[in-house]
PDB file of N, CA and C in Angstrom:
ATOM      1  N   GLY A 287      14.025  30.198 -18.625  1.00 53.00           N
ATOM      2  CA  GLY A 287      15.470  30.319 -18.102  1.00 53.00           C
ATOM      3  C   GLY A 287      15.748  28.712 -17.539  1.00 53.00           C
ATOM      4  N   SER A 288      16.892  28.416 -17.384  1.00 56.00           N
ATOM      5  CA  SER A 288      17.409  27.183 -16.791  1.00 56.00           C
ATOM      6  C   SER A 288      17.500  27.417 -15.241  1.00 56.00           C
ATOM      7  N   HIS A 289      17.171  26.368 -14.779  1.00 60.00           N
ATOM      8  CA  HIS A 289      17.528  26.537 -13.051  1.00 60.00           C
ATOM      9  C   HIS A 289      18.528  25.360 -12.928  1.00 60.00           C
ATOM     10  N   ALA A 290      19.582  25.614 -12.520  1.00 62.00           N
ATOM     11  CA  ALA A 290      20.616  24.588 -12.291  1.00 62.00           C
ATOM     12  C   ALA A 290      21.275  24.831 -10.786  1.00 62.00           C
ATOM     13  N   MET A 291      21.694  23.818 -10.256  1.00 62.00           N
ATOM     14  CA  MET A 291      22.612  23.813  -8.989  1.00 62.00           C
ATOM     15  C   MET A 291      23.933  23.192  -9.213  1.00 62.00           C
ATOM     16  N   ASP A 292      24.755  24.078  -8.729  1.00 65.00           N
ATOM     17  CA  ASP A 292      26.328  23.463  -8.828  1.00 65.00           C
ATOM     18  C   ASP A 292      26.508  22.400  -7.735  1.00 65.00           C
ATOM     19  N   LEU A 293      26.476  21.183  -8.499  1.00 57.00           N
ATOM     20  CA  LEU A 293      26.670  20.137  -7.458  1.00 57.00           C
ATOM     21  C   LEU A 293      28.297  19.964  -7.086  1.00 57.00           C
ATOM     22  N   ASN A 294      29.006  20.692  -7.454  1.00 63.00           N
ATOM     23  CA  ASN A 294      30.430  20.706  -6.942  1.00 63.00           C
ATOM     24  C   ASN A 294      30.636  21.281  -5.700  1.00 63.00           C
ATOM     25  N   LYS A 295      29.493  21.933  -5.166  1.00 72.00           N
ATOM     26  CA  LYS A 295      29.470  22.565  -3.786  1.00 72.00           C
ATOM     27  C   LYS A 295      28.876  21.511  -2.829  1.00 72.00           C
ATOM     28  N   ASN A 296      28.321  20.548  -3.201  1.00 77.00           N
ATOM     29  CA  ASN A 296      27.668  19.671  -2.557  1.00 77.00           C
ATOM     30  C   ASN A 296      28.453  18.456  -2.153  1.00 77.00           C
ATOM     31  N   ILE A 297      28.422  17.732  -0.842  1.00 85.00           N
ATOM     32  CA  ILE A 297      29.020  16.600  -0.575  1.00 85.00           C
ATOM     33  C   ILE A 297      28.080  15.303  -0.172  1.00 85.00           C
ATOM     34  N   GLY A 298      28.843  14.327   0.034  1.00 89.00           N
ATOM     35  CA  GLY A 298      27.842  13.165   0.574  1.00 89.00           C
ATOM     36  C   GLY A 298      27.858  12.121  -0.747  1.00 89.00           C
ATOM     37  N   THR A 299      26.784  11.230  -0.655  1.00 86.00           N
ATOM     38  CA  THR A 299      26.343  10.398  -1.933  1.00 86.00           C
ATOM     39  C   THR A 299      25.779  10.960  -2.914  1.00 86.00           C
ATOM     40  N   LEU A 300      26.677  11.815  -3.824  1.00 87.00           N
ATOM     41  CA  LEU A 300      25.953  12.724  -4.876  1.00 87.00           C
ATOM     42  C   LEU A 300      25.284  11.478  -5.804  1.00 87.00           C
ATOM     43  N   PRO A 301      23.979  11.916  -6.463  1.00 90.00           N
ATOM     44  CA  PRO A 301      23.673  10.918  -7.381  1.00 90.00           C
ATOM     45  C   PRO A 301      24.297  11.260  -8.596  1.00 90.00           C
ATOM     46  N   SER A 302      24.201  10.154  -9.579  1.00 88.00           N
ATOM     47  CA  SER A 302      24.847  10.308 -10.963  1.00 88.00           C
ATOM     48  C   SER A 302      24.069  11.089 -11.810  1.00 88.00           C
ATOM     49  N   HIS A 303      24.755  11.553 -12.976  1.00 89.00           N
ATOM     50  CA  HIS A 303      24.091  12.429 -13.843  1.00 89.00           C
ATOM     51  C   HIS A 303      22.989  11.796 -14.250  1.00 89.00           C
ATOM     52  N   ARG A 304      21.910  12.595 -14.561  1.00 91.00           N
ATOM     53  CA  ARG A 304      20.593  12.208 -15.037  1.00 91.00           C
ATOM     54  C   ARG A 304      19.657  13.186 -15.612  1.00 91.00           C
ATOM     55  N   SER A 305      18.762  12.752 -16.164  1.00 93.00           N
ATOM     56  CA  SER A 305      17.565  13.818 -16.611  1.00 93.00           C
ATOM     57  C   SER A 305      16.284  13.264 -16.247  1.00 93.00           C
ATOM     58  N   ASN A 306      15.361  14.205 -16.219  1.00 94.00           N
ATOM     59  CA  ASN A 306      13.918  13.479 -16.331  1.00 94.00           C
ATOM     60  C   ASN A 306      13.485  13.119 -14.769  1.00 94.00           C
ATOM     61  N   SER A 307      14.137  13.458 -13.877  1.00 94.00           N
ATOM     62  CA  SER A 307      14.100  13.046 -12.548  1.00 94.00           C
ATOM     63  C   SER A 307      12.969  13.815 -11.871  1.00 94.00           C
ATOM     64  N   SER A 308      12.296  13.239 -10.768  1.00 95.00           N
ATOM     65  CA  SER A 308      11.350  13.940  -9.888  1.00 95.00           C
ATOM     66  C   SER A 308      12.017  14.628  -8.919  1.00 95.00           C
ATOM     67  N   LEU A 309      11.612  15.833  -8.573  1.00 95.00           N
ATOM     68  CA  LEU A 309      12.136  16.383  -7.398  1.00 95.00           C
ATOM     69  C   LEU A 309      11.141  17.027  -6.712  1.00 95.00           C
ATOM     70  N   HIS A 310      11.069  17.022  -5.334  1.00 96.00           N
ATOM     71  CA  HIS A 310      10.039  17.357  -4.388  1.00 96.00           C
ATOM     72  C   HIS A 310      10.930  18.102  -3.118  1.00 96.00           C
ATOM     73  N   TYR A 311      10.435  19.304  -2.801  1.00 96.00           N
ATOM     74  CA  TYR A 311      10.796  19.861  -1.565  1.00 96.00           C
ATOM     75  C   TYR A 311       9.980  19.410  -0.178  1.00 96.00           C
ATOM     76  N   ASP A 312      10.688  18.842   0.605  1.00 97.00           N
ATOM     77  CA  ASP A 312      10.140  18.388   1.847  1.00 97.00           C
ATOM     78  C   ASP A 312      10.422  19.586   2.815  1.00 97.00           C
ATOM     79  N   HIS A 313       9.402  20.217   3.046  1.00 96.00           N
ATOM     80  CA  HIS A 313       9.456  21.436   4.044  1.00 96.00           C
ATOM     81  C   HIS A 313       9.581  20.811   5.577  1.00 96.00           C
ATOM     82  N   LEU A 314       9.153  19.834   5.755  1.00 97.00           N
ATOM     83  CA  LEU A 314       9.239  19.403   7.238  1.00 97.00           C
ATOM     84  C   LEU A 314      10.512  18.861   7.723  1.00 97.00           C
ATOM     85  N   ASN A 315      11.360  18.488   6.781  1.00 97.00           N
ATOM     86  CA  ASN A 315      12.825  18.057   7.069  1.00 97.00           C
ATOM     87  C   ASN A 315      13.570  18.836   6.222  1.00 97.00           C
ATOM     88  N   ASN A 316      13.329  20.031   5.412  1.00 97.00           N
ATOM     89  CA  ASN A 316      14.187  20.906   4.735  1.00 97.00           C
ATOM     90  C   ASN A 316      15.278  20.109   4.008  1.00 97.00           C
ATOM     91  N   GLN A 317      14.578  19.346   3.166  1.00 96.00           N
ATOM     92  CA  GLN A 317      15.509  18.393   2.130  1.00 96.00           C
ATOM     93  C   GLN A 317      14.805  18.396   0.689  1.00 96.00           C
ATOM     94  N   ILE A 318      15.676  18.113  -0.142  1.00 95.00           N
ATOM     95  CA  ILE A 318      15.288  17.940  -1.471  1.00 95.00           C
ATOM     96  C   ILE A 318      15.055  16.553  -1.808  1.00 95.00           C
ATOM     97  N   VAL A 319      14.048  15.922  -2.306  1.00 96.00           N
ATOM     98  CA  VAL A 319      13.814  14.381  -2.446  1.00 96.00           C
ATOM     99  C   VAL A 319      13.787  14.271  -4.164  1.00 96.00           C
ATOM    100  N   MET A 320      14.730  13.436  -4.385  1.00 95.00           N
ATOM    101  CA  MET A 320      15.024  13.186  -6.073  1.00 95.00           C
ATOM    102  C   MET A 320      14.778  11.861  -6.011  1.00 95.00           C
ATOM    103  N   PHE A 321      13.823  11.541  -7.174  1.00 95.00           N
ATOM    104  CA  PHE A 321      13.439  10.061  -7.554  1.00 95.00           C
ATOM    105  C   PHE A 321      13.730  10.003  -9.067  1.00 95.00           C
ATOM    106  N   GLY A 322      14.470   8.685  -9.198  1.00 93.00           N
ATOM    107  CA  GLY A 322      14.497   8.301 -10.746  1.00 93.00           C
ATOM    108  C   GLY A 322      15.113   9.106 -11.557  1.00 93.00           C
ATOM    109  N   GLY A 323      14.630   9.027 -12.796  1.00 94.00           N
ATOM    110  CA  GLY A 323      15.446   9.747 -13.839  1.00 94.00           C
ATOM    111  C   GLY A 323      16.051   8.772 -14.921  1.00 94.00           C
ATOM    112  N   GLY A 324      16.779   9.332 -15.795  1.00 94.00           N
ATOM    113  CA  GLY A 324      17.307   8.577 -16.899  1.00 94.00           C
ATOM    114  C   GLY A 324      18.839   9.046 -17.350  1.00 94.00           C
ATOM    115  N   GLY A 325      19.537   8.020 -17.588  1.00 90.00           N
ATOM    116  CA  GLY A 325      20.958   8.247 -17.962  1.00 90.00           C
ATOM    117  C   GLY A 325      21.209   7.955 -19.424  1.00 90.00           C
ATOM    118  N   SER A 326      22.469   7.762 -19.750  1.00 88.00           N
ATOM    119  CA  SER A 326      23.077   7.507 -21.018  1.00 88.00           C
ATOM    120  C   SER A 326      22.570   6.187 -21.479  1.00 88.00           C
ATOM    121  N   ASN A 327      22.497   5.673 -22.527  1.00 89.00           N
ATOM    122  CA  ASN A 327      22.091   4.321 -23.154  1.00 89.00           C
ATOM    123  C   ASN A 327      20.831   3.811 -22.798  1.00 89.00           C
ATOM    124  N   LYS A 328      19.920   4.888 -22.355  1.00 89.00           N
ATOM    125  CA  LYS A 328      18.454   4.465 -21.880  1.00 89.00           C
ATOM    126  C   LYS A 328      18.467   3.901 -20.530  1.00 89.00           C
ATOM    127  N   THR A 329      19.435   4.136 -19.844  1.00 91.00           N
ATOM    128  CA  THR A 329      19.368   3.741 -18.398  1.00 91.00           C
ATOM    129  C   THR A 329      18.563   4.337 -17.529  1.00 91.00           C
ATOM    130  N   ARG A 330      17.717   3.621 -16.785  1.00 93.00           N
ATOM    131  CA  ARG A 330      16.516   4.188 -16.063  1.00 93.00           C
ATOM    132  C   ARG A 330      16.987   4.063 -14.436  1.00 93.00           C
ATOM    133  N   PHE A 331      16.658   5.062 -13.805  1.00 92.00           N
ATOM    134  CA  PHE A 331      17.175   4.954 -12.118  1.00 92.00           C
ATOM    135  C   PHE A 331      15.987   4.713 -11.479  1.00 92.00           C
ATOM    136  N   ASN A 332      16.000   3.926 -10.575  1.00 90.00           N
ATOM    137  CA  ASN A 332      14.895   3.973  -9.586  1.00 90.00           C
ATOM    138  C   ASN A 332      15.279   3.896  -7.964  1.00 90.00           C
ATOM    139  N   SER A 333      15.999   5.085  -7.753  1.00 92.00           N
ATOM    140  CA  SER A 333      16.783   5.249  -6.637  1.00 92.00           C
ATOM    141  C   SER A 333      16.032   6.578  -6.100  1.00 92.00           C
ATOM    142  N   ILE A 334      16.299   6.941  -4.819  1.00 94.00           N
ATOM    143  CA  ILE A 334      15.888   7.846  -4.156  1.00 94.00           C
ATOM    144  C   ILE A 334      16.994   8.636  -3.376  1.00 94.00           C
ATOM    145  N   HIS A 335      17.256   9.898  -3.841  1.00 95.00           N
ATOM    146  CA  HIS A 335      18.308  10.658  -3.141  1.00 95.00           C
ATOM    147  C   HIS A 335      17.812  11.791  -2.318  1.00 95.00           C
ATOM    148  N   LEU A 336      18.559  12.080  -1.342  1.00 96.00           N
ATOM    149  CA  LEU A 336      17.886  13.429  -0.455  1.00 96.00           C
ATOM    150  C   LEU A 336      19.093  14.174  -0.345  1.00 96.00           C
ATOM    151  N   LEU A 337      18.823  15.648  -0.372  1.00 95.00           N
ATOM    152  CA  LEU A 337      19.666  16.647  -0.221  1.00 95.00           C
ATOM    153  C   LEU A 337      19.245  17.468   1.047  1.00 95.00           C
ATOM    154  N   ASP A 338      20.054  17.441   1.747  1.00 95.00           N
ATOM    155  CA  ASP A 338      19.814  18.314   3.085  1.00 95.00           C
ATOM    156  C   ASP A 338      20.005  19.859   2.721  1.00 95.00           C
ATOM    157  N   TRP A 339      18.900  20.500   2.745  1.00 93.00           N
ATOM    158  CA  TRP A 339      19.101  21.866   2.044  1.00 93.00           C
ATOM    159  C   TRP A 339      19.818  22.675   2.779  1.00 93.00           C
ATOM    160  N   GLU A 340      20.218  22.459   4.079  1.00 93.00           N
ATOM    161  CA  GLU A 340      20.948  23.493   5.123  1.00 93.00           C
ATOM    162  C   GLU A 340      22.568  23.219   4.913  1.00 93.00           C
ATOM    163  N   THR A 341      22.722  21.891   4.927  1.00 92.00           N
ATOM    164  CA  THR A 341      24.174  21.651   4.836  1.00 92.00           C
ATOM    165  C   THR A 341      24.787  21.261   3.417  1.00 92.00           C
ATOM    166  N   LYS A 342      23.781  20.973   2.539  1.00 92.00           N
ATOM    167  CA  LYS A 342      24.239  20.541   1.126  1.00 92.00           C
ATOM    168  C   LYS A 342      24.773  19.177   1.144  1.00 92.00           C
ATOM    169  N   ILE A 343      24.569  18.225   2.010  1.00 94.00           N
ATOM    170  CA  ILE A 343      24.949  17.108   2.047  1.00 94.00           C
ATOM    171  C   ILE A 343      23.795  16.168   1.458  1.00 94.00           C
ATOM    172  N   TRP A 344      24.474  15.090   0.517  1.00 94.00           N
ATOM    173  CA  TRP A 344      23.405  14.041  -0.440  1.00 94.00           C
ATOM    174  C   TRP A 344      23.443  12.779   0.441  1.00 94.00           C
ATOM    175  N   SER A 345      22.450  12.047   0.463  1.00 95.00           N
ATOM    176  CA  SER A 345      22.757  10.756   0.988  1.00 95.00           C
ATOM    177  C   SER A 345      21.462  10.114   0.000  1.00 95.00           C
ATOM    178  N   GLU A 346      21.600   8.826  -0.013  1.00 94.00           N
ATOM    179  CA  GLU A 346      20.699   7.843  -0.806  1.00 94.00           C
ATOM    180  C   GLU A 346      19.769   6.951  -0.098  1.00 94.00           C
ATOM    181  N   PHE A 347      18.555   7.310  -0.047  1.00 92.00           N
ATOM    182  CA  PHE A 347      17.501   6.534   0.579  1.00 92.00           C
ATOM    183  C   PHE A 347      17.448   5.202   0.557  1.00 92.00           C
ATOM    184  N   LEU A 348      17.556   4.335   1.414  1.00 88.00           N
ATOM    185  CA  LEU A 348      17.503   2.843   1.058  1.00 88.00           C
ATOM    186  C   LEU A 348      16.204   2.345   1.890  1.00 88.00           C
ATOM    187  N   PRO A 349      15.397   1.999   1.379  1.00 79.00           N
ATOM    188  CA  PRO A 349      14.195   1.329   1.956  1.00 79.00           C
ATOM    189  C   PRO A 349      14.634   0.022   2.782  1.00 79.00           C
ATOM    190  N   LYS A 350      13.853  -0.058   3.920  1.00 79.00           N
ATOM    191  CA  LYS A 350      13.979  -1.130   4.862  1.00 79.00           C
ATOM    192  C   LYS A 350      13.579  -2.453   4.325  1.00 79.00           C
ATOM    193  N   CYS A 351      12.478  -2.181   3.585  1.00 71.00           N
ATOM    194  CA  CYS A 351      11.649  -3.618   3.158  1.00 71.00           C
ATOM    195  C   CYS A 351      12.559  -4.338   2.011  1.00 71.00           C
ATOM    196  N   LYS A 352      12.470  -5.605   1.866  1.00 64.00           N
ATOM    197  CA  LYS A 352      13.479  -6.330   0.934  1.00 64.00           C
ATOM    198  C   LYS A 352      12.470  -6.666  -0.138  1.00 64.00           C
ATOM    199  N   SER A 353      11.130  -6.628  -0.009  1.00 65.00           N
ATOM    200  CA  SER A 353      10.197  -6.905  -1.341  1.00 65.00           C
ATOM    201  C   SER A 353      10.071  -5.830  -2.381  1.00 65.00           C
ATOM    202  N   LYS A 354       9.885  -6.095  -3.390  1.00 65.00           N
ATOM    203  CA  LYS A 354       9.524  -5.089  -4.469  1.00 65.00           C
ATOM    204  C   LYS A 354       7.987  -4.992  -4.400  1.00 65.00           C
ATOM    205  N   ILE A 355       7.614  -3.516  -4.534  1.00 63.00           N
ATOM    206  CA  ILE A 355       6.544  -3.077  -4.650  1.00 63.00           C
ATOM    207  C   ILE A 355       5.914  -2.802  -6.078  1.00 63.00           C
ATOM    208  N   TYR A 356       4.858  -3.289  -6.457  1.00 66.00           N
ATOM    209  CA  TYR A 356       4.332  -3.154  -7.982  1.00 66.00           C
ATOM    210  C   TYR A 356       2.966  -2.193  -7.596  1.00 66.00           C
ATOM    211  N   LEU A 357       2.959  -1.253  -8.526  1.00 65.00           N
ATOM    212  CA  LEU A 357       1.530  -0.463  -8.527  1.00 65.00           C
ATOM    213  C   LEU A 357       1.054  -0.628  -9.934  1.00 65.00           C
ATOM    214  N   GLU A 358      -0.174  -1.128  -9.874  1.00 70.00           N
ATOM    215  CA  GLU A 358      -1.140  -1.079 -11.091  1.00 70.00           C
ATOM    216  C   GLU A 358      -1.773   0.062 -11.270  1.00 70.00           C
ATOM    217  N   SER A 359      -1.869   0.504 -12.544  1.00 58.00           N
ATOM    218  CA  SER A 359      -2.621   1.687 -12.953  1.00 58.00           C
ATOM    219  C   SER A 359      -3.690   1.211 -13.916  1.00 58.00           C
TER     220      SER A 359
END
């Protein structure tokens, strides 16, 4: 089965439509953390959005550092 959430009932800075994003439930702050994903025309997102699970308010997490971090594998 498919698990979908009705984003029309949420407010705040909603993330754009995307697929293949990573989701994590942060139980300490009672929020969903969404990272990345892809959109139309092979667009790739490098953003982090937070959903307060109680209020259903979305916000975009903006890091305070101004330099890019590169991870090597």
